[in-house]
Amino acid sequence: MAVLEDPLRLVIGDKAAKRLASALGLRTVGDLLHHYPRRYDKRGELTELASLRDGEHVTVQAEIAAVTIRRMRNRPGTILEATVTDGRGRLTLTFFGRGRQDWREKVLRPGLHGLFSGQVSTFKGKRQLAHPEYELLGSGDGAARAEQYAAELIPVYPASSQITSWQIADSVRIALDTLDVAGDPLPAGVRDRHGLCGYADALRGIHRPVDFSDVRRATLRLKWDEAFVLQVVLAQRRLAATAYSATPRPALPGGLLAEFDAALPFELTIGQQLAGATIADELALDHPMHRLLQGEVGSGKTVIAVRAMLQVVDAAGQAVLLAPTEVLAQQHYRSIGQLLGPLAAAGQLGGAEHATRVAILTGSQGAAARRKHLLDAASGAAGIIIGTHALLEERVQFADLGLVVIDEQHRFGVEQRDALRDKAGDGRPHVLVMTATPIPRTVAMTVFGDLEISTLTELPAGRSPIATHVVPVADKPWYLDRAWERIREEAASGRQAYIVCPRIGDEVPGDAPGNASPPPARGGSAAGDNGGDDLGRGPDDDEQRRPPLAVIDLAAGLAAGPLAGLRLSVLHGRLPSEEKDRVMLSFAAGSVDVLVTTTVVEVGVDVPNATAMVIMDAERFGVSQLHQLRGRVGRGSHEGLCLLVTEVPEDGKARERLDAVAATLDGFTLSRLDLEQRREGDVLGAAQAGRKSSLKLLTLLADEDLIGSAREEATALVDANPALAGQPALAAAIRSLLDEERAEFLEKA
Ligand code: ADP
Ligand code: MG
């Protein structure tokens, strides 16, 4: 008898094992049994041939209609052509042979049904499979075949050019017959509460179902395995985090935080108060906080972070704020400095009594400034240290790091969190991760599943809505003139505008759009701060199209044309950092009317007097990215306007996405749409290759309820039984998930 961990060769022999390993990377019995059918064909129900696409590897069930043999013209040998049909469409199977191929003609008899497997191509207008593998139904010999075809459903596996679906099915059958399923990864209680079948049943049900109710039962159960095992890992990680010690940083009366609150010019929203109270409590504990604060664009996450940082400073610790771009780091440095006023002026004239200092560390600051700020961080003179990834460098030292805040995190801060954590000396720092855009609940539970989650859904009162319109310049070119006119009107009434382009322009060699490395993930990554092109590519990109509009070209054109006379500046990642800073400062101060920019302003930038944004080639940006960009306007009391300029046709998919962005201001709705349209792997990210492949049946959106229930069950189990005593099969499933996730990733987290 075999167990799941056994290598395949022990069960199906060397040859078949080698083939499965090289074609599909399947090595153990468990690997094979978790390679699930893509679909099930009903016996006698023919595959719709019209649906086949060129280039696809397919397995079709069809009836042989006719067979012909002819001699090849230029070479000895024959071509046998078998035409198969589903009753309507036709497909040609082509076999080249040295000899006369009589034997094949005898086998492929008209009227027989068979499975045919190969790559679809078109030759002289006809769909064909050249040299397909085939398996005739009902004509096979041997008990195995008879049994296989006794079932009504034929599983069709994801196959490849090296291996056919029925070769996989053969191996699966042997594996199932010899398998000894010792235990069940799902505890009995979980199965009972959720009406799930046993593990062995599920494996048989998904590979050898008698009918579709078998498939459904098995699929539900195996989805639970995927969700539950992952959530147990995450729950264990959350629990393990509480075993580390951290210095408690309780709120102290009469400190900087109290003074800050007293001077705060607005009232915190209910959501801000709740999240703030939770964070304040967790900072006071003697184990590290690990919390994700996610929220709508503009919901006011920064002030929550500042309050948390001040609480830590009051308790004699230091806090770090990590920003994804230099522009944002500088903005935080300025605005936090302003918010704190005398509270941040330690050692200066007029500094408050317990005042601290705010330091900034970025990659491109001057050596003298850097030295001073490094010293402030190391000596503890600076209570708050703001920076970009430069903060992660080894030379950066802290006196007593108590809190790490990661702002506008589109992706996972696992590595960043880790690098900073190492700088905290004995205990571990508390960690607060803030997302840039709302993310669907299940993504939060999966990607950030080792964090506790707080969510801000409301915007502060008094915000004016942002009106968003699509400007279809291909159909109505004159709309663009109207857009520029609107910008002039905003400027005339003293307000400011952003114009966003997908590209910087004026490429240095090797930096042309064609060679650009893939963008840091459309639909949601931090804008590049590395001087690279912040090119956001749309999903239906195609080489034939003109290159995307560029900041440098457009700015010149606008200054000489429709926006002549306005004060224009350009901003992009290739500018030297003092220049970026100068531009941002003068825009924030109101001495620039229009900022022509790349997505370096995508996240976090907060200039309340900016009321209009024009996004050029808008279809090149992802849905969440557009929502995030648009969040730069409508931050003050004046109404915001966002124009999505595009040349895509009105009836296409790309236009649909833009219309969706125009139709709602709800980031949670848009984040779901984004997830539907992008492959989940893109969402989970490359760092999580293992997690991607471990979610085979589960889909993050459709299985939201299941994932939620699995998380509850997993948390309860780990709380009650952290070592998973008496659950050897679960422990084994976790081990194999961890192997996949690569030890590296988990160890770091
Ligand atoms: P985000 O959550 O997108 O990071 P910010 O923290 O940048 O949002 O906040 C956006 C703006 O709202 C800032 O100018 C901030 O000062 C302001 N703000 C935050 N909280 C409130 C509030 N409760 N009432 C009014 N304005 C607020
Ligand atoms: Mg922010």
mmCIF file of C-alpha atoms in Angstrom, residues 377-536:
data_model
loop_
_atom_site.group_PDB
_atom_site.id
_atom_site.type_symbol
_atom_site.label_atom_id
_atom_site.label_comp_id
_atom_site.label_asym_id
_atom_site.label_seq_id
_atom_site.Cartn_x
_atom_site.Cartn_y
_atom_site.Cartn_z
ATOM 1 C CA ALA A 377 18.385 57.761 14.600
ATOM 2 C CA ALA A 378 21.264 55.959 16.279
ATOM 3 C CA SER A 379 21.433 58.245 19.314
ATOM 4 C CA GLY A 380 17.708 58.236 19.891
ATOM 5 C CA ALA A 381 17.452 62.018 19.458
ATOM 6 C CA ALA A 382 14.947 61.392 16.687
ATOM 7 C CA GLY A 383 11.799 59.707 17.939
ATOM 8 C CA ILE A 384 10.321 59.424 14.468
ATOM 9 C CA ILE A 385 12.356 58.302 11.485
ATOM 10 C CA ILE A 386 10.807 58.518 8.046
ATOM 11 C CA GLY A 387 12.280 56.986 4.959
ATOM 12 C CA THR A 388 12.230 54.850 1.895
ATOM 13 C CA HIS A 389 13.913 51.527 1.434
ATOM 14 C CA ALA A 390 17.157 53.236 2.356
ATOM 15 C CA LEU A 391 16.010 52.636 5.915
ATOM 16 C CA LEU A 392 16.607 48.954 5.455
ATOM 17 C CA GLU A 393 20.302 49.374 4.890
ATOM 18 C CA GLU A 394 22.636 47.833 7.329
ATOM 19 C CA ARG A 395 24.284 51.043 8.393
ATOM 20 C CA VAL A 396 21.053 52.429 9.773
ATOM 21 C CA GLN A 397 20.917 51.931 13.529
ATOM 22 C CA PHE A 398 18.348 52.822 16.121
ATOM 23 C CA ALA A 399 18.635 53.456 19.835
ATOM 24 C CA ASP A 400 15.359 51.765 20.749
ATOM 25 C CA LEU A 401 13.106 50.857 17.857
ATOM 26 C CA GLY A 402 9.607 50.246 19.172
ATOM 27 C CA LEU A 403 7.307 50.516 16.160
ATOM 28 C CA VAL A 404 7.583 49.978 12.437
ATOM 29 C CA VAL A 405 4.886 51.487 10.230
ATOM 30 C CA ILE A 406 4.843 50.463 6.590
ATOM 31 C CA ASP A 407 2.795 52.975 4.648
ATOM 32 C CA GLU A 408 0.898 52.445 1.426
ATOM 33 C CA GLN A 409 1.957 48.879 1.105
ATOM 34 C CA HIS A 410 0.564 47.456 -2.087
ATOM 35 C CA ARG A 411 2.296 44.205 -1.667
ATOM 36 C CA PHE A 412 3.578 42.330 1.300
ATOM 37 C CA GLY A 413 6.056 43.860 3.519
ATOM 38 C CA VAL A 414 7.400 40.538 4.577
ATOM 39 C CA GLU A 415 10.982 41.262 3.655
ATOM 40 C CA GLN A 416 10.832 44.869 4.771
ATOM 41 C CA ARG A 417 9.171 43.970 8.015
ATOM 42 C CA ASP A 418 11.883 41.467 8.569
ATOM 43 C CA ALA A 419 14.824 43.695 7.778
ATOM 44 C CA LEU A 420 13.555 46.318 10.202
ATOM 45 C CA ARG A 421 12.676 43.812 12.846
ATOM 46 C CA ASP A 422 16.285 42.763 12.981
ATOM 47 C CA LYS A 423 17.263 46.280 13.921
ATOM 48 C CA ALA A 424 15.150 46.263 17.033
ATOM 49 C CA GLY A 425 17.653 44.647 19.343
ATOM 50 C CA ASP A 426 16.341 42.154 21.887
ATOM 51 C CA GLY A 427 12.588 42.460 21.729
ATOM 52 C CA ARG A 428 10.717 42.777 18.491
ATOM 53 C CA PRO A 429 9.120 46.019 17.383
ATOM 54 C CA HIS A 430 5.406 46.417 16.982
ATOM 55 C CA VAL A 431 4.397 46.442 13.325
ATOM 56 C CA LEU A 432 1.632 48.348 11.581
ATOM 57 C CA VAL A 433 1.149 47.742 7.852
ATOM 58 C CA MET A 434 -1.076 50.107 5.898
ATOM 59 C CA THR A 435 -2.435 49.250 2.480
ATOM 60 C CA ALA A 436 -2.707 51.828 -0.241
ATOM 61 C CA THR A 437 -6.039 50.723 -1.604
ATOM 62 C CA PRO A 438 -8.825 48.676 -0.185
ATOM 63 C CA ILE A 439 -8.379 44.996 -0.856
ATOM 64 C CA PRO A 440 -11.015 42.272 -0.873
ATOM 65 C CA ARG A 441 -11.452 40.606 2.477
ATOM 66 C CA THR A 442 -10.278 37.225 1.240
ATOM 67 C CA VAL A 443 -7.113 38.720 -0.200
ATOM 68 C CA ALA A 444 -6.419 40.340 3.127
ATOM 69 C CA MET A 445 -7.000 37.006 4.853
ATOM 70 C CA THR A 446 -4.744 35.168 2.448
ATOM 71 C CA VAL A 447 -1.979 37.574 1.598
ATOM 72 C CA PHE A 448 -1.815 39.365 4.922
ATOM 73 C CA GLY A 449 -3.231 36.419 6.825
ATOM 74 C CA ASP A 450 -0.605 36.506 9.520
ATOM 75 C CA LEU A 451 -1.732 39.999 10.519
ATOM 76 C CA GLU A 452 -4.743 41.122 12.485
ATOM 77 C CA ILE A 453 -6.867 43.393 10.359
ATOM 78 C CA SER A 454 -8.495 46.784 10.933
ATOM 79 C CA THR A 455 -10.530 48.403 8.200
ATOM 80 C CA LEU A 456 -11.506 52.022 7.556
ATOM 81 C CA THR A 457 -14.446 52.315 5.209
ATOM 82 C CA GLU A 458 -15.654 55.866 5.748
ATOM 83 C CA LEU A 459 -14.078 59.082 4.603
ATOM 84 C CA PRO A 460 -13.820 62.055 6.930
ATOM 85 C CA ALA A 461 -16.873 64.277 6.796
ATOM 86 C CA GLY A 462 -16.829 67.297 4.541
ATOM 87 C CA ARG A 463 -15.094 65.639 1.632
ATOM 88 C CA SER A 464 -16.533 66.622 -1.681
ATOM 89 C CA PRO A 465 -17.192 63.886 -4.178
ATOM 90 C CA ILE A 466 -14.968 63.254 -7.173
ATOM 91 C CA ALA A 467 -16.743 63.262 -10.517
ATOM 92 C CA THR A 468 -15.090 60.861 -12.937
ATOM 93 C CA HIS A 469 -15.664 60.852 -16.695
ATOM 94 C CA VAL A 470 -14.276 58.824 -19.550
ATOM 95 C CA VAL A 471 -13.023 60.994 -22.406
ATOM 96 C CA PRO A 472 -13.171 58.836 -25.545
ATOM 97 C CA VAL A 473 -10.864 60.734 -27.873
ATOM 98 C CA ALA A 474 -10.999 58.195 -30.687
ATOM 99 C CA ASP A 475 -14.716 58.770 -31.173
ATOM 100 C CA LYS A 476 -14.905 62.370 -29.992
ATOM 101 C CA PRO A 477 -11.547 64.089 -30.360
ATOM 102 C CA TRP A 478 -12.991 67.495 -29.489
ATOM 103 C CA TYR A 479 -13.664 66.230 -25.940
ATOM 104 C CA LEU A 480 -9.956 66.567 -25.271
ATOM 105 C CA ASP A 481 -10.061 70.311 -25.963
ATOM 106 C CA ARG A 482 -12.870 70.513 -23.479
ATOM 107 C CA ALA A 483 -10.702 68.682 -20.934
ATOM 108 C CA TRP A 484 -7.901 71.252 -21.280
ATOM 109 C CA GLU A 485 -10.463 73.998 -20.999
ATOM 110 C CA ARG A 486 -11.622 72.519 -17.693
ATOM 111 C CA ILE A 487 -8.031 72.578 -16.434
ATOM 112 C CA ARG A 488 -7.787 76.248 -17.371
ATOM 113 C CA GLU A 489 -11.023 76.929 -15.495
ATOM 114 C CA GLU A 490 -9.714 75.206 -12.360
ATOM 115 C CA ALA A 491 -6.496 77.193 -12.570
ATOM 116 C CA ALA A 492 -8.443 80.410 -13.125
ATOM 117 C CA SER A 493 -10.306 79.832 -9.879
ATOM 118 C CA GLY A 494 -7.051 79.310 -8.032
ATOM 119 C CA ARG A 495 -6.979 75.546 -7.968
ATOM 120 C CA GLN A 496 -4.505 73.013 -9.271
ATOM 121 C CA ALA A 497 -4.405 69.937 -11.468
ATOM 122 C CA TYR A 498 -2.468 66.777 -12.168
ATOM 123 C CA ILE A 499 -1.964 65.382 -15.624
ATOM 124 C CA VAL A 500 -0.778 61.782 -15.484
ATOM 125 C CA CYS A 501 0.997 59.940 -18.313
ATOM 126 C CA PRO A 502 2.089 56.311 -18.399
ATOM 127 C CA ARG A 503 5.629 57.101 -19.488
ATOM 128 C CA ILE A 504 8.442 59.545 -18.759
ATOM 129 C CA GLY A 505 9.642 59.975 -22.329
ATOM 130 C CA ASP A 506 12.969 61.001 -23.806
ATOM 131 C CA GLU A 507 14.199 57.497 -23.170
ATOM 132 C CA VAL A 508 17.795 56.802 -22.498
ATOM 133 C CA PRO A 509 18.980 53.774 -24.454
ATOM 134 C CA GLY A 510 17.684 50.561 -22.989
ATOM 135 C CA ASP A 511 14.888 52.448 -21.324
ATOM 136 C CA ALA A 512 12.542 52.466 -24.256
ATOM 137 C CA PRO A 513 9.082 51.196 -23.544
ATOM 138 C CA GLY A 514 9.703 48.078 -25.565
ATOM 139 C CA ASN A 515 12.579 47.095 -23.307
ATOM 140 C CA ALA A 516 11.097 48.278 -20.089
ATOM 141 C CA SER A 517 10.948 45.627 -17.475
ATOM 142 C CA PRO A 518 7.414 44.700 -16.534
ATOM 143 C CA PRO A 519 5.786 47.461 -14.543
ATOM 144 C CA PRO A 520 5.772 46.951 -10.802
ATOM 145 C CA ALA A 521 2.377 45.348 -11.277
ATOM 146 C CA ARG A 522 -0.402 47.248 -12.858
ATOM 147 C CA GLY A 523 -3.475 47.687 -10.889
ATOM 148 C CA GLY A 524 -1.757 48.334 -7.760
ATOM 149 C CA SER A 525 1.897 48.645 -7.180
ATOM 150 C CA ALA A 526 3.772 51.474 -5.698
ATOM 151 C CA ALA A 527 4.969 53.989 -8.173
ATOM 152 C CA GLY A 528 8.578 53.570 -9.066
ATOM 153 C CA ASP A 529 10.909 55.789 -7.194
ATOM 154 C CA ASN A 530 13.920 54.424 -8.933
ATOM 155 C CA GLY A 531 14.087 56.656 -11.935
ATOM 156 C CA GLY A 532 12.686 53.895 -14.075
ATOM 157 C CA ASP A 533 9.762 54.397 -16.311
ATOM 158 C CA ASP A 534 6.568 54.114 -14.380
ATOM 159 C CA LEU A 535 4.871 52.498 -17.269
ATOM 160 C CA GLY A 536 1.520 51.097 -16.440
#
